[in-house]
Coordinates of C-alpha atoms and ligand atoms in Angstrom, one line a residue:
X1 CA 26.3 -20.4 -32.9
X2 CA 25.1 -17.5 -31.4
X3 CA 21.1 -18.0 -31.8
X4 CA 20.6 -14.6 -33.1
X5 CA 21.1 -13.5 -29.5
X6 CA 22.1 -9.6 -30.1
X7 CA 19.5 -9.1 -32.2
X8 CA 17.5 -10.1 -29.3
X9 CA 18.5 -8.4 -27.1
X10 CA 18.5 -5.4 -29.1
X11 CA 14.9 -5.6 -29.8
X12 CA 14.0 -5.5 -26.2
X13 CA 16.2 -2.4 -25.2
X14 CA 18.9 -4.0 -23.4
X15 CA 21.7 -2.3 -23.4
X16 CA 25.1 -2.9 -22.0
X17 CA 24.4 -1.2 -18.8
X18 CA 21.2 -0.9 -17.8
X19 CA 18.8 1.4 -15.5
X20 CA 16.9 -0.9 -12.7
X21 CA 14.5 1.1 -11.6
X22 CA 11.2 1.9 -13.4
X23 CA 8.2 3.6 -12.8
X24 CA 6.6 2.3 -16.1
X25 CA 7.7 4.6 -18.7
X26 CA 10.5 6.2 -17.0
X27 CA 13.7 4.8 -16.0
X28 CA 15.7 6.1 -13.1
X29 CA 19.1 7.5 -13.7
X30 CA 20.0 5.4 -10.0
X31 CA 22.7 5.1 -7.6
X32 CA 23.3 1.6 -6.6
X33 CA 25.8 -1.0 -7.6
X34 CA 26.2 -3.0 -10.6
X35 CA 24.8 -6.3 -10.4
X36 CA 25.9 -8.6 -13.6
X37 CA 23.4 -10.6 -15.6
X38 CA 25.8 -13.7 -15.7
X39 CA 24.4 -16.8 -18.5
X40 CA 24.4 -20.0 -16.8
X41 CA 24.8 -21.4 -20.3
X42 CA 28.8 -20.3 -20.7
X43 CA 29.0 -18.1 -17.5
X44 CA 29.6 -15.0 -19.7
X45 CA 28.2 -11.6 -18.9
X46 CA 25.2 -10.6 -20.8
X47 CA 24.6 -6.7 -19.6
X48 CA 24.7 -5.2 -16.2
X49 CA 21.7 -3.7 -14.3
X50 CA 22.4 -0.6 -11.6
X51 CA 20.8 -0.9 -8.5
X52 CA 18.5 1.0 -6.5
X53 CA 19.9 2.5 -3.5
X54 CA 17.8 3.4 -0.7
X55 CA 17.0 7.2 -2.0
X56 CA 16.0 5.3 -5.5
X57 CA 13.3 3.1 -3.4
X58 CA 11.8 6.2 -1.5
X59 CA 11.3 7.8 -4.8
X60 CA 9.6 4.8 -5.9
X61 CA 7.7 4.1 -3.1
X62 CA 6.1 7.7 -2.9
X63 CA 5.6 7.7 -7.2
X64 CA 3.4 4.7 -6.2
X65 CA 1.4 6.1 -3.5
X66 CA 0.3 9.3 -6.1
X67 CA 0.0 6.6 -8.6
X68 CA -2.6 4.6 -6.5
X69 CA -4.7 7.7 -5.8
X70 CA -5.6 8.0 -9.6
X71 CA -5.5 4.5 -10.9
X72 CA -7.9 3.3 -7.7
X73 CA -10.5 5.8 -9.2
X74 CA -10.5 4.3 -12.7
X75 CA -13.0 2.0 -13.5
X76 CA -12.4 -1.5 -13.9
X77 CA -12.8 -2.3 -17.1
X78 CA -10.5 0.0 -18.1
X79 CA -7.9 -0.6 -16.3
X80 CA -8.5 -3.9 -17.7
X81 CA -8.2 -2.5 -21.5
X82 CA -4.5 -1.4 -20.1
X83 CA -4.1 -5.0 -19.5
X84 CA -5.8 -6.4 -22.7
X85 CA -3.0 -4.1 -24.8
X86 CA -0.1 -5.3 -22.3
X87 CA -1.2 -9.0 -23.4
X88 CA -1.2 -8.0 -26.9
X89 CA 2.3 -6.5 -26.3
X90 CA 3.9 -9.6 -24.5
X91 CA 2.0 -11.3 -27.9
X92 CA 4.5 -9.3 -30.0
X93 CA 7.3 -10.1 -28.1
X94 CA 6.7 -13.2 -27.4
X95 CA 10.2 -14.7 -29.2
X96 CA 12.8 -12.7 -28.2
X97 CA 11.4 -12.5 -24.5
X98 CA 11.2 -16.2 -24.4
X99 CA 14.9 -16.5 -26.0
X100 CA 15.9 -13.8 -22.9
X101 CA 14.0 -16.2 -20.4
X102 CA 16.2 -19.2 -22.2
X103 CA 19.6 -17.4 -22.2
X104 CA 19.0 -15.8 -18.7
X105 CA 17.5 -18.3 -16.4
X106 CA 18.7 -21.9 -18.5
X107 CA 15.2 -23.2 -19.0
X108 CA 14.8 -24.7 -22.8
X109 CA 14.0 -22.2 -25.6
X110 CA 10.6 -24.4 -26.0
X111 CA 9.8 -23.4 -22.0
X112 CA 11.0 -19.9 -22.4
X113 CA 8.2 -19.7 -24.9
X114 CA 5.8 -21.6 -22.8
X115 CA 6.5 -19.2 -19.6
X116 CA 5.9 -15.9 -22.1
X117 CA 2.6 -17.5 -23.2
X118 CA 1.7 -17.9 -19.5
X119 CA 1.8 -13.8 -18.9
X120 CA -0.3 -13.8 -22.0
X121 CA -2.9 -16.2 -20.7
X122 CA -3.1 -14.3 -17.8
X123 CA -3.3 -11.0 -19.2
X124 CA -6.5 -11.9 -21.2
X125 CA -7.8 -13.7 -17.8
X126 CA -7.4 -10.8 -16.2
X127 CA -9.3 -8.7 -18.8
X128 CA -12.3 -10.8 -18.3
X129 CA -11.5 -10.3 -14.0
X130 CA -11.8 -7.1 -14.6
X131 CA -15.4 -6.9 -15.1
X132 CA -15.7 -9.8 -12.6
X133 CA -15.1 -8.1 -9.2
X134 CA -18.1 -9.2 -7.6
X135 CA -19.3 -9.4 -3.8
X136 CA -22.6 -10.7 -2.8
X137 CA -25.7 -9.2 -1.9
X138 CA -27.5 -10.4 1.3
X139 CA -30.8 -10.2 2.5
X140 CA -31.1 -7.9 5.8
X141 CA -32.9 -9.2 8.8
X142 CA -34.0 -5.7 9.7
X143 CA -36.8 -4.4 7.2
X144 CA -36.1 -1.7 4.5
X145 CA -32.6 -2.7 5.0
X146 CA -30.1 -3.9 2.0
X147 CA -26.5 -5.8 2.6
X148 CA -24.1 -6.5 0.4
X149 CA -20.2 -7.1 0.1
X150 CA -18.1 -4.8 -2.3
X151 CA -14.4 -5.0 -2.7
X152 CA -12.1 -2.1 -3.7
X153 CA -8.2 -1.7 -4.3
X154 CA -5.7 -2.5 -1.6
X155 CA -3.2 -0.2 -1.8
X156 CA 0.8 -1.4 -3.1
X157 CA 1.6 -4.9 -3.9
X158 CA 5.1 -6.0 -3.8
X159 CA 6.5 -8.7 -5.3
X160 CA 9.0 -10.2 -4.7
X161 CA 10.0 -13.6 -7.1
X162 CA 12.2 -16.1 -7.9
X163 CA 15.0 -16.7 -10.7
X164 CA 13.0 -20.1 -12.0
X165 CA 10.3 -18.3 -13.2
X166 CA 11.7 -14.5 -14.0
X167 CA 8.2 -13.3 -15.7
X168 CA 5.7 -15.3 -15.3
X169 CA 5.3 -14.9 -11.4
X170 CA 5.2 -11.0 -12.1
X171 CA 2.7 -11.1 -14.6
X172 CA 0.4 -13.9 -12.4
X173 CA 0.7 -11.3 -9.7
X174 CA 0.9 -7.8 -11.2
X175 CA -1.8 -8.0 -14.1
X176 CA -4.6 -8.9 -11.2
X177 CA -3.6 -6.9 -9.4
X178 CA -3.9 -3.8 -11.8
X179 CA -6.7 -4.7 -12.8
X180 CA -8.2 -4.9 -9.3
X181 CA -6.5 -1.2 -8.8
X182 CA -3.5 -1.8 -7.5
X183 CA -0.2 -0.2 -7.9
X184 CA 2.8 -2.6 -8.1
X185 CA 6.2 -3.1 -7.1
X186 CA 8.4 -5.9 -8.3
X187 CA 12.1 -6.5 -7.2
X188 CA 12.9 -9.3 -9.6
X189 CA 15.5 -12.3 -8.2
X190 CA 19.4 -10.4 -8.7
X191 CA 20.1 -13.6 -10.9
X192 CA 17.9 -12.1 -13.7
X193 CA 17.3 -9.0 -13.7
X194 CA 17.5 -8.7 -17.5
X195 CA 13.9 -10.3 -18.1
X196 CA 12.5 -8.0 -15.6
X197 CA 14.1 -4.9 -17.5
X198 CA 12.7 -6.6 -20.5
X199 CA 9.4 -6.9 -19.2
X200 CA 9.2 -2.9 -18.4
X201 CA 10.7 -2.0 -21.5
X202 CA 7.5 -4.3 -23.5
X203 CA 4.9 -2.8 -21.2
X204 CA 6.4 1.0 -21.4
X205 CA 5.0 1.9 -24.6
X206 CA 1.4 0.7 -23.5
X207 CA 1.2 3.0 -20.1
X208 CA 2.7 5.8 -22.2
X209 CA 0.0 5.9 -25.1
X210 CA -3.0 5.6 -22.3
X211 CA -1.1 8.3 -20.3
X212 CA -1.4 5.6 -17.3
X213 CA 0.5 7.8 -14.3
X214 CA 3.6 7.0 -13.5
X215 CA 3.7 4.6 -10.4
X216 CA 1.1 1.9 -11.4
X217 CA 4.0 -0.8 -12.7
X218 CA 7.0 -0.2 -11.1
X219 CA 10.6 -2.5 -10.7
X220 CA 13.4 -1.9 -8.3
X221 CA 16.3 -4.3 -8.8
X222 CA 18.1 -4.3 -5.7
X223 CA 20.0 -5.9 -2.8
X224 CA 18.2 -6.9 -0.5
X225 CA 19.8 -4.3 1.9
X226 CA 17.7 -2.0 -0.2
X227 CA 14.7 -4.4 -0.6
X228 CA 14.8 -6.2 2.3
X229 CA 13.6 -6.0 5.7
X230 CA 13.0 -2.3 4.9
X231 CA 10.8 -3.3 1.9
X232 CA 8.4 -5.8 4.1
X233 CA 8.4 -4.0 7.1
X234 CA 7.2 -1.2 5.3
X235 CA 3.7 -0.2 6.1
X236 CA 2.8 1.2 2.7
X237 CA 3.1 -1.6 1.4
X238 CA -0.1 -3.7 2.3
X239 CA 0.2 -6.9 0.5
X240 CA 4.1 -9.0 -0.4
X241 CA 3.6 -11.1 -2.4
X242 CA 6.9 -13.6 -2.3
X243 CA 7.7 -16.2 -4.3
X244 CA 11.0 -18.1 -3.2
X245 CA 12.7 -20.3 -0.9
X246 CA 10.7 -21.3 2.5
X247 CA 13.7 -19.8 3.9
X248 CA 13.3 -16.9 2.5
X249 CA 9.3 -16.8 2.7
X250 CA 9.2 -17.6 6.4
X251 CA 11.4 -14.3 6.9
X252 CA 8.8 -12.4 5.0
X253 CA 5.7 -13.8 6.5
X254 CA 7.1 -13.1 9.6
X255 CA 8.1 -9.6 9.3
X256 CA 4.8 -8.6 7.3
X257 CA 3.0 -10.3 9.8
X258 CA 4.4 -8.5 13.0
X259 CA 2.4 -5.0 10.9
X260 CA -0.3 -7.6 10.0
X261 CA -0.2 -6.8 6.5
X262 CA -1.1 -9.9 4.4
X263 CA 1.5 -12.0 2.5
X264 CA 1.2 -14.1 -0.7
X265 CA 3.7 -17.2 0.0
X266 CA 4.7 -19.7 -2.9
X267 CA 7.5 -21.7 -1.6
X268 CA 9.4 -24.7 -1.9
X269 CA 7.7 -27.9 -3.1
X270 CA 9.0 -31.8 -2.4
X271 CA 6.0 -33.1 -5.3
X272 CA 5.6 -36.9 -5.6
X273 CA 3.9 -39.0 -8.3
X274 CA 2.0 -42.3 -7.3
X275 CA 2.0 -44.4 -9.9
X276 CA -0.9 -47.4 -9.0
X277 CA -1.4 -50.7 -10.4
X278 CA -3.5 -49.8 -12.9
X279 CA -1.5 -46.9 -14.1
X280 CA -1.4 -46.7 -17.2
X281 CA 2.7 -46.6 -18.0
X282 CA 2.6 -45.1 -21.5
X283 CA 1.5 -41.7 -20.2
X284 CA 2.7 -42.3 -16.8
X285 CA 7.0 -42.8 -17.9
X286 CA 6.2 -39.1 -20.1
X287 CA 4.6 -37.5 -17.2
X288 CA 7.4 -38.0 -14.5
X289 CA 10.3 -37.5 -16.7
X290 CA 8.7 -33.6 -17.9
X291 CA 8.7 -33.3 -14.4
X292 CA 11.6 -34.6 -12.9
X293 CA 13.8 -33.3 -15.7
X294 CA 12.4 -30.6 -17.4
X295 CA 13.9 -26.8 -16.5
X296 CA 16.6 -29.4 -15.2
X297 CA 14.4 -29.9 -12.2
X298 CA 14.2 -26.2 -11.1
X299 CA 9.9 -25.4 -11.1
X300 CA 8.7 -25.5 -7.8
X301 CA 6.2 -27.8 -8.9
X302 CA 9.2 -30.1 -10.3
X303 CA 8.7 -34.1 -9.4
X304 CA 11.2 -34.7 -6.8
X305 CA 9.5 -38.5 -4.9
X306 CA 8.0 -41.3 -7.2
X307 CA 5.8 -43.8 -4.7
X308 CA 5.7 -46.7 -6.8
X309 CA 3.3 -49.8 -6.0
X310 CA 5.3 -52.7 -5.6
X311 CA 4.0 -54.8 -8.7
X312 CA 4.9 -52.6 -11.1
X313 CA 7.6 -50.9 -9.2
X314 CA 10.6 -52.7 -11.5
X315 CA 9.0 -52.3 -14.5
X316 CA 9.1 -48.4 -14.1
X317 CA 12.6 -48.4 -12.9
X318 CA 13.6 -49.6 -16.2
X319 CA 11.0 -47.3 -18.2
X320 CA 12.8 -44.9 -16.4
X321 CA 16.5 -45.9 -17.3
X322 CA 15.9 -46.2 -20.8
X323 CA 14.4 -42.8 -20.7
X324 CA 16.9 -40.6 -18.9
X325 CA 19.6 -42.4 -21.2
X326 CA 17.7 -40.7 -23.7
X327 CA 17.7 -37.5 -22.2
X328 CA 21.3 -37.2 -21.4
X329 CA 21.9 -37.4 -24.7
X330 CA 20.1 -34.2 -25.3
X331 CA 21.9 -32.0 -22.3
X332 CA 23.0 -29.0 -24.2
X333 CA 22.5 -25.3 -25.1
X334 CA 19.1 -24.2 -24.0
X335 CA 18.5 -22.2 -27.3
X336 CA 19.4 -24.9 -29.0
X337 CA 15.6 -26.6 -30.3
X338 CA 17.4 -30.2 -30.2
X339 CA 18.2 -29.5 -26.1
X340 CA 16.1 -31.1 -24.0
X341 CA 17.4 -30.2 -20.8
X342 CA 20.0 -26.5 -20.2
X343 CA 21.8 -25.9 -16.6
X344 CA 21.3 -25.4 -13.8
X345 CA 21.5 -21.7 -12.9
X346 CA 24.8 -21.2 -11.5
X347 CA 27.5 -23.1 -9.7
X348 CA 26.0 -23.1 -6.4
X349 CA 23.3 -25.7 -7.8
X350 CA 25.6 -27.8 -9.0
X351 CA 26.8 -27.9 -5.4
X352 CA 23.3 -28.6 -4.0
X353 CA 23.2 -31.4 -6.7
X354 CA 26.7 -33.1 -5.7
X355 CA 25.5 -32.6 -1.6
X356 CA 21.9 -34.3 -2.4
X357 CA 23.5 -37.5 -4.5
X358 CA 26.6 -37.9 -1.8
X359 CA 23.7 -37.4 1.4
X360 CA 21.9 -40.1 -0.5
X361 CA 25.0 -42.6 -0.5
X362 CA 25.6 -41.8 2.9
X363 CA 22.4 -42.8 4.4
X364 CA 22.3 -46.2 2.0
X365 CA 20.3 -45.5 -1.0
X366 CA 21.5 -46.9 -4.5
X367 CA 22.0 -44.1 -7.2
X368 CA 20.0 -46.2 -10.1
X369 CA 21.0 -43.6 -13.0
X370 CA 23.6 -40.1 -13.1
X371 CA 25.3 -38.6 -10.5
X372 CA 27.7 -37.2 -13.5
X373 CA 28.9 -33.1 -13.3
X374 CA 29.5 -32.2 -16.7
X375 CA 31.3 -29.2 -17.9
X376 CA 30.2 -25.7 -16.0
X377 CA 26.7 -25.4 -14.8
X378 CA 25.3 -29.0 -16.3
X379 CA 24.7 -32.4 -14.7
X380 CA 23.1 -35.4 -16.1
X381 CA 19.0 -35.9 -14.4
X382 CA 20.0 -38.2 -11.7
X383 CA 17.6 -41.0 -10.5
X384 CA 18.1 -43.0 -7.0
X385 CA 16.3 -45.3 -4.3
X386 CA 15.4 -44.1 -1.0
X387 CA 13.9 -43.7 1.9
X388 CA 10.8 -41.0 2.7
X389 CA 12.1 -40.1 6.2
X390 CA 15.6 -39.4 5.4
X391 CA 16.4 -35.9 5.8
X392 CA 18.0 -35.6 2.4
X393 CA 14.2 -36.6 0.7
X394 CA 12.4 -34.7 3.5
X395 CA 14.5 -31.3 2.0
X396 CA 13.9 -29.7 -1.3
X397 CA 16.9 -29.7 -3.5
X398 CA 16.2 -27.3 -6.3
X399 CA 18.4 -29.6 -9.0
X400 CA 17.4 -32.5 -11.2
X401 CA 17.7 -35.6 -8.4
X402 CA 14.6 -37.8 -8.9
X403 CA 13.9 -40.1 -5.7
X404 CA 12.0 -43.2 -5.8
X405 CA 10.5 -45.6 -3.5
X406 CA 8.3 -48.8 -3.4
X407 CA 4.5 -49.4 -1.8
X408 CA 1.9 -51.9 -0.7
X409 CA -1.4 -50.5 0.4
X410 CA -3.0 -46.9 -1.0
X411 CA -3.0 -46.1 2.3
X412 CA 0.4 -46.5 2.8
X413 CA 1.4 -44.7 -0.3
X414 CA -0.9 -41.6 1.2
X415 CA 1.0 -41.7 4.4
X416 CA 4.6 -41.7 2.6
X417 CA 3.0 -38.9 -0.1
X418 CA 2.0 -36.2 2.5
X419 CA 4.9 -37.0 5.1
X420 CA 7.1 -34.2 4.2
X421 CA 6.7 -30.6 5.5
X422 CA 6.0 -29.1 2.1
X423 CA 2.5 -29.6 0.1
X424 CA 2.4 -27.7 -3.5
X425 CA 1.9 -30.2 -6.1
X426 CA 0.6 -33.9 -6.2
X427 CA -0.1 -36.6 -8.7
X428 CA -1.7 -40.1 -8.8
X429 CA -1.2 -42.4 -12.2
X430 CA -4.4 -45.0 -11.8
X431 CA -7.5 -46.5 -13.3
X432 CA -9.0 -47.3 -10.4
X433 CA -11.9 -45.3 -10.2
X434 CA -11.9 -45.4 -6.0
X435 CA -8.1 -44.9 -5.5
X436 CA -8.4 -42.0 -8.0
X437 CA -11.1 -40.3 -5.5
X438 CA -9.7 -41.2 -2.7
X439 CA -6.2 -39.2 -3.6
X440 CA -8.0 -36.2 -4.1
X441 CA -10.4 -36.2 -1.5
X442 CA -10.2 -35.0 2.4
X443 CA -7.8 -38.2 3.4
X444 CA -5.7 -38.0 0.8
X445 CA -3.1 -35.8 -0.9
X446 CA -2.4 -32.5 1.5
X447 CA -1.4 -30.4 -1.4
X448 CA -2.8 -27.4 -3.1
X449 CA -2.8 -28.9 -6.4
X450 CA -4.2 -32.8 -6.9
X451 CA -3.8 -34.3 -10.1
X452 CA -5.2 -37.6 -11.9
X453 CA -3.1 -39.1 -14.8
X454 CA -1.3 -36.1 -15.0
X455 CA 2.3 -35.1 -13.8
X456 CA 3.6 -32.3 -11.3
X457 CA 4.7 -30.2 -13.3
X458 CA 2.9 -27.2 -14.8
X459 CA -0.4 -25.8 -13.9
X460 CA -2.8 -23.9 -16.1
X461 CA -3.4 -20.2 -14.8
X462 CA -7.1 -20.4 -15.0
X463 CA -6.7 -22.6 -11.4
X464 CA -5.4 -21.1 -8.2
X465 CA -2.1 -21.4 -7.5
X466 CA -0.2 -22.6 -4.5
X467 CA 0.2 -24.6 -1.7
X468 CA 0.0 -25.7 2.3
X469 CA 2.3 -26.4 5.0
X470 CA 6.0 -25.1 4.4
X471 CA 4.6 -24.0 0.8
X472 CA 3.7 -21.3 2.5
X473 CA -0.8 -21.3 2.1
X474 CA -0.8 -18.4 -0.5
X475 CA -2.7 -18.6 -3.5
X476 CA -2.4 -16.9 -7.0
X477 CA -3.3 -16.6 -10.7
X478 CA -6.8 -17.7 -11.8
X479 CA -10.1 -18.9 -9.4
X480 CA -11.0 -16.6 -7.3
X481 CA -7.0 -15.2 -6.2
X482 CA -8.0 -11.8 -7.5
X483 CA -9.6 -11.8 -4.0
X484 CA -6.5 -11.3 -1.9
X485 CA -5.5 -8.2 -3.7
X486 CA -8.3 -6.4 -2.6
X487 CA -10.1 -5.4 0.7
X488 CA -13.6 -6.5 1.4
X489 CA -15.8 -3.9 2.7
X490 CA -19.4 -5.0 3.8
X491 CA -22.2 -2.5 3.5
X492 CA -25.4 -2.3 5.5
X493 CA -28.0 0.8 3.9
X494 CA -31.4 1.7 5.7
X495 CA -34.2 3.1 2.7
X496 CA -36.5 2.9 5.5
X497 CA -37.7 5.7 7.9
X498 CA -36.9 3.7 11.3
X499 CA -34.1 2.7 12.8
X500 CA -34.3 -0.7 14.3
X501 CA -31.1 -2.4 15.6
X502 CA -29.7 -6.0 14.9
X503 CA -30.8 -9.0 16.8
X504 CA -33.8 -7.4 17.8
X505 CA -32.1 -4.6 20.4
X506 CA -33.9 -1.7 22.2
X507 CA -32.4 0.8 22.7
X508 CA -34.8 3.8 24.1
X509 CA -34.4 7.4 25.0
Ligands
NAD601 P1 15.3 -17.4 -3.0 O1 14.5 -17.7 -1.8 O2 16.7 -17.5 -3.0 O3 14.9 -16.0 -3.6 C1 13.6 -15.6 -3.8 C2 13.5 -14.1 -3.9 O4 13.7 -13.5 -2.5 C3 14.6 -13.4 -4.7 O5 14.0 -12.3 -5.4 C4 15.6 -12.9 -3.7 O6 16.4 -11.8 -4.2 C5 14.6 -12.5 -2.6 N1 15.3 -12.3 -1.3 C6 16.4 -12.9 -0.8 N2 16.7 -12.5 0.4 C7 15.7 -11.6 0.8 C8 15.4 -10.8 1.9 N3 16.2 -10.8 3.0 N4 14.3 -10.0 1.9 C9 13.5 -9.9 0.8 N5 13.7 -10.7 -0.3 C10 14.8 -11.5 -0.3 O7 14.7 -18.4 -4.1 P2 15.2 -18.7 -5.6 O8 16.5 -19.6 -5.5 O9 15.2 -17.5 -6.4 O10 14.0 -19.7 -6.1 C11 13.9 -21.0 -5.9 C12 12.9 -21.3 -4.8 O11 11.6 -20.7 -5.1 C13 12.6 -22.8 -4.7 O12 12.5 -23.1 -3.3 C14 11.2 -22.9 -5.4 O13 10.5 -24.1 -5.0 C15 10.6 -21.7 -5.0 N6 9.5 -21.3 -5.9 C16 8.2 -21.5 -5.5 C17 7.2 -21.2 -6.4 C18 5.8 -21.4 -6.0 O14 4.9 -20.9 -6.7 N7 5.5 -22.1 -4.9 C19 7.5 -20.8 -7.7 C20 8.8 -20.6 -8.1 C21 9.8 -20.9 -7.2

């Protein structure tokens, strides 16, 4: 069954061999390689994207920086209407993009969907941003004096994300951005590139009927000898925002921070579940499995530890069993709607997968459920006992290896929670009114998301996004992110006729 798949890709403009370079409504005849948009479904080829060479990124670069001069001057709002009609787009596309996101990355058709609808959310958040820019005003210590804090475009963001999530972390980044008067450059992960052509191709029409210059969205798929070092040591670039690895994020915070530009990092994640006393295990079991095996265990907010309190710690262990029996009966085609979990995205994860089960052997734990490779890029959601400090739990492994472990006291259960060098996402199952608080307060989870009787997995993009330690700090989508992609300006203005200095200095001649 082919899932209506040419038709799909037809109605987004994919062709066989694609352009990769876009400066919103015009496509680059470019020089690079080929890179090969390879399913992890069946490992066939699904179209080819050329590359930008290095002349290709300079052309770019310079598009964006006449871009910026224009698009900085128009008012908010309106820029936000450009936005408002990009959502509606993404609205109208919504299907086949999601089907794209399925066949490309390996999520479920269900999640493709649900990632689509997340650009859309944000779209229509960033509308409402864009008449939202506020600073404050102050009150001057010096009479006839007025203060106040403005903020005003930054310059061009680059963004740089990661095959999990081959929209959605664009559209989180670039539609604040624009509407905060930015100009944006996205070199999509190499392992997708066909979502990010897609993306261009929805959003093309849009710029060209509100004659939005070319330069404002702009994509460069590349290697990263073309959008590498080069692309975060550039100083034209004033903001990177990188979603990826903590390898890979380290590199960039480094480099970007030896020109002290600013960086958005979302990195890896090692998210753990406490499930209390009191938990309540109906909503609990539901909860860990979405997150342990849902995009087969490849969001960076995916559950990878389970801290379970000792009383009840056997009776989720078989919750658990009889639930990812279930699921491994449902291991399939991603665009098929009775699939409940694809593969992983190439055969390099299912190497990550065999090293974390075999490390866990090796150091004494007890695989409980899985540890099966099944044809090509699949493997059955794999369940096991552990320790916290062993290096293998203390890693992220970006496959569907769930780890679980037992505890006494809350406090105990803290320690064991935050004791890993990454802090995105966090999760307590409980009742208990005082354990609930105390998770989310100052002593207890270290994360940048907290949750209460809800899983991991997931966020909404009306809260800030991201997270501490070897997450990498940055933040992104809704609160007050839009921040970061602009730069504060404070503003002192004398009405009066005198000119008296701060802190009560004289200064006479
Ligand atoms: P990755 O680190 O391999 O790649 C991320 C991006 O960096 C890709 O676009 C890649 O092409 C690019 N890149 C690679 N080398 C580069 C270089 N030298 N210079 C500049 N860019 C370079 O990550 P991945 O495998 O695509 O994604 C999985 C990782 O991303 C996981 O660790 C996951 O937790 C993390 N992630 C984090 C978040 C978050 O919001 N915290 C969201 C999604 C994924």
């Amino acid at each position: 069954k082919d899932f209506g798949v040419k038709e799909t890709l037809k109605r987004l403009g994919i062709e066989p061999i694609n352009q990769g370079v876009s400066t919103g409504t015009n496509w680059l005849n470019c020089n690079g390689a080929l890179t090969e948009s390879i399913s992890p479904i069946d490992g066939s080829v699904i179209a080819k994207v050329k590359n930008a060479d290095t002349a290709d990124y300079e052309k770019v670069l310079e598009t964006a920086q006449e871009a910026f001069k224009v698009w900085r001057k128009m008012p908010a709002p309106k820029r936000g209407e450009i936005v408002r009609q990009i959502g509606n787009a993404l609205r109208d596309a919504k299907d086949d993009l999601g089907k794209l996101v399925s066949l490309e990355m390996g999520k479920i058709y269900q999640e493709g969907l649900g990632e689509v609808q997340e650009m859309i959310d944000i779209c229509d958040f960033a509308v409402g941003q864009s008449r939202m820019l506020y600073g404050f005003t102050m009150h001057s210590e010096r009479p006839d004096h007025k203060m106040m804090d403005q903020y005003h475009p930054l310059g061009i963001v680059g963004v740089i994300s990661a095959f999990n999530f081959p929209v959605a972390v664009w559209a989180w980044n670039a539609m604040l951005a624009a509407v905060c008067g930015d100009v944006i450059i996205w070199k999509p992960s190499s392992k997708v590139p066909l979502c990010a052509v897609a993306c261009h191709n929805i959003i093309k029409k849009v710029l060209k009927d509100n004659d939005v210059p070319e330069g404002v969205f702009n994509l460069v798929v590349a290697k990263s000898s073309v959008m590498g070092d080069n692309f975060i040591e550039d100083k034209r670039v004033p903001l990177i925002s990188v979603t990826g690895s903590t390898a890979i994020g380290k590199r960039v915070a480094e480099k970007v921070g030896a020109r002290l530009g600013r960086t958005i990092a979302e990195l890896g994640g090692n998210n753990a579940i406490v499930i209390a006393p009191s938990a309540e295990l109906d909503i609990a079991i539901p909860g860990i499995v979405f997150g342990s095996v849902g995009t087969a265990g490849q969001r960076c907010t995916s559950t990878r530890r389970l801290i379970i309190h000792e009383s009840v710690y056997e009776d989720v262990k078989t919750r658990l069993l009889n639930a990812y029996k279930q699921v491994e009966g449902k291991i399939g085609n991603p665009l098929d709607e009775k699939t409940l979990v694809g593969p992983v995205i190439d055969s390099g994860a299912v190497e990550v997968y065999k090293h974390a089960i075999a490390e866990v052997k090796k150091a004494g734990g007890k695989i409980v459920y899985g540890d099966k490779v099944l044809d090509g890029n699949f493997v059955v959601p794999t369940f096991c006992e552990v320790e916290n400090q062993w290096q293998i739990v203390q890693d992220e492994s970006f496959v569907p290896v769930l780890y679980i472990m037992k505890y006494k006291t809350l406090d105990e259960a803290i320690h064991l929670h935050n004791d890993v060098p990454q802090g995105l996402s966090s999760s307590i199952f409980t009742m208990n009114m005082r354990e609930a608080q105390t998770f989310i307060s100052a002593i207890g989870s270290d994360c940048g998301i907290a949750n209460v009787n809800i899983g991991t997995s997931g966020a909404e993009i009306g809260g800030a996004f991201g997270g501490e330690k070897e997450t990498g700090g940055g933040r992104e989508s809704g609160s007050d992110s839009w921040k970061t992609y602009m730069r504060r300006q404070t503003n002192t203005i004398n009405y009066g006729v005198d000119l008296p200095l701060a802190q009560g200095i004289k200064f006479e001649f």
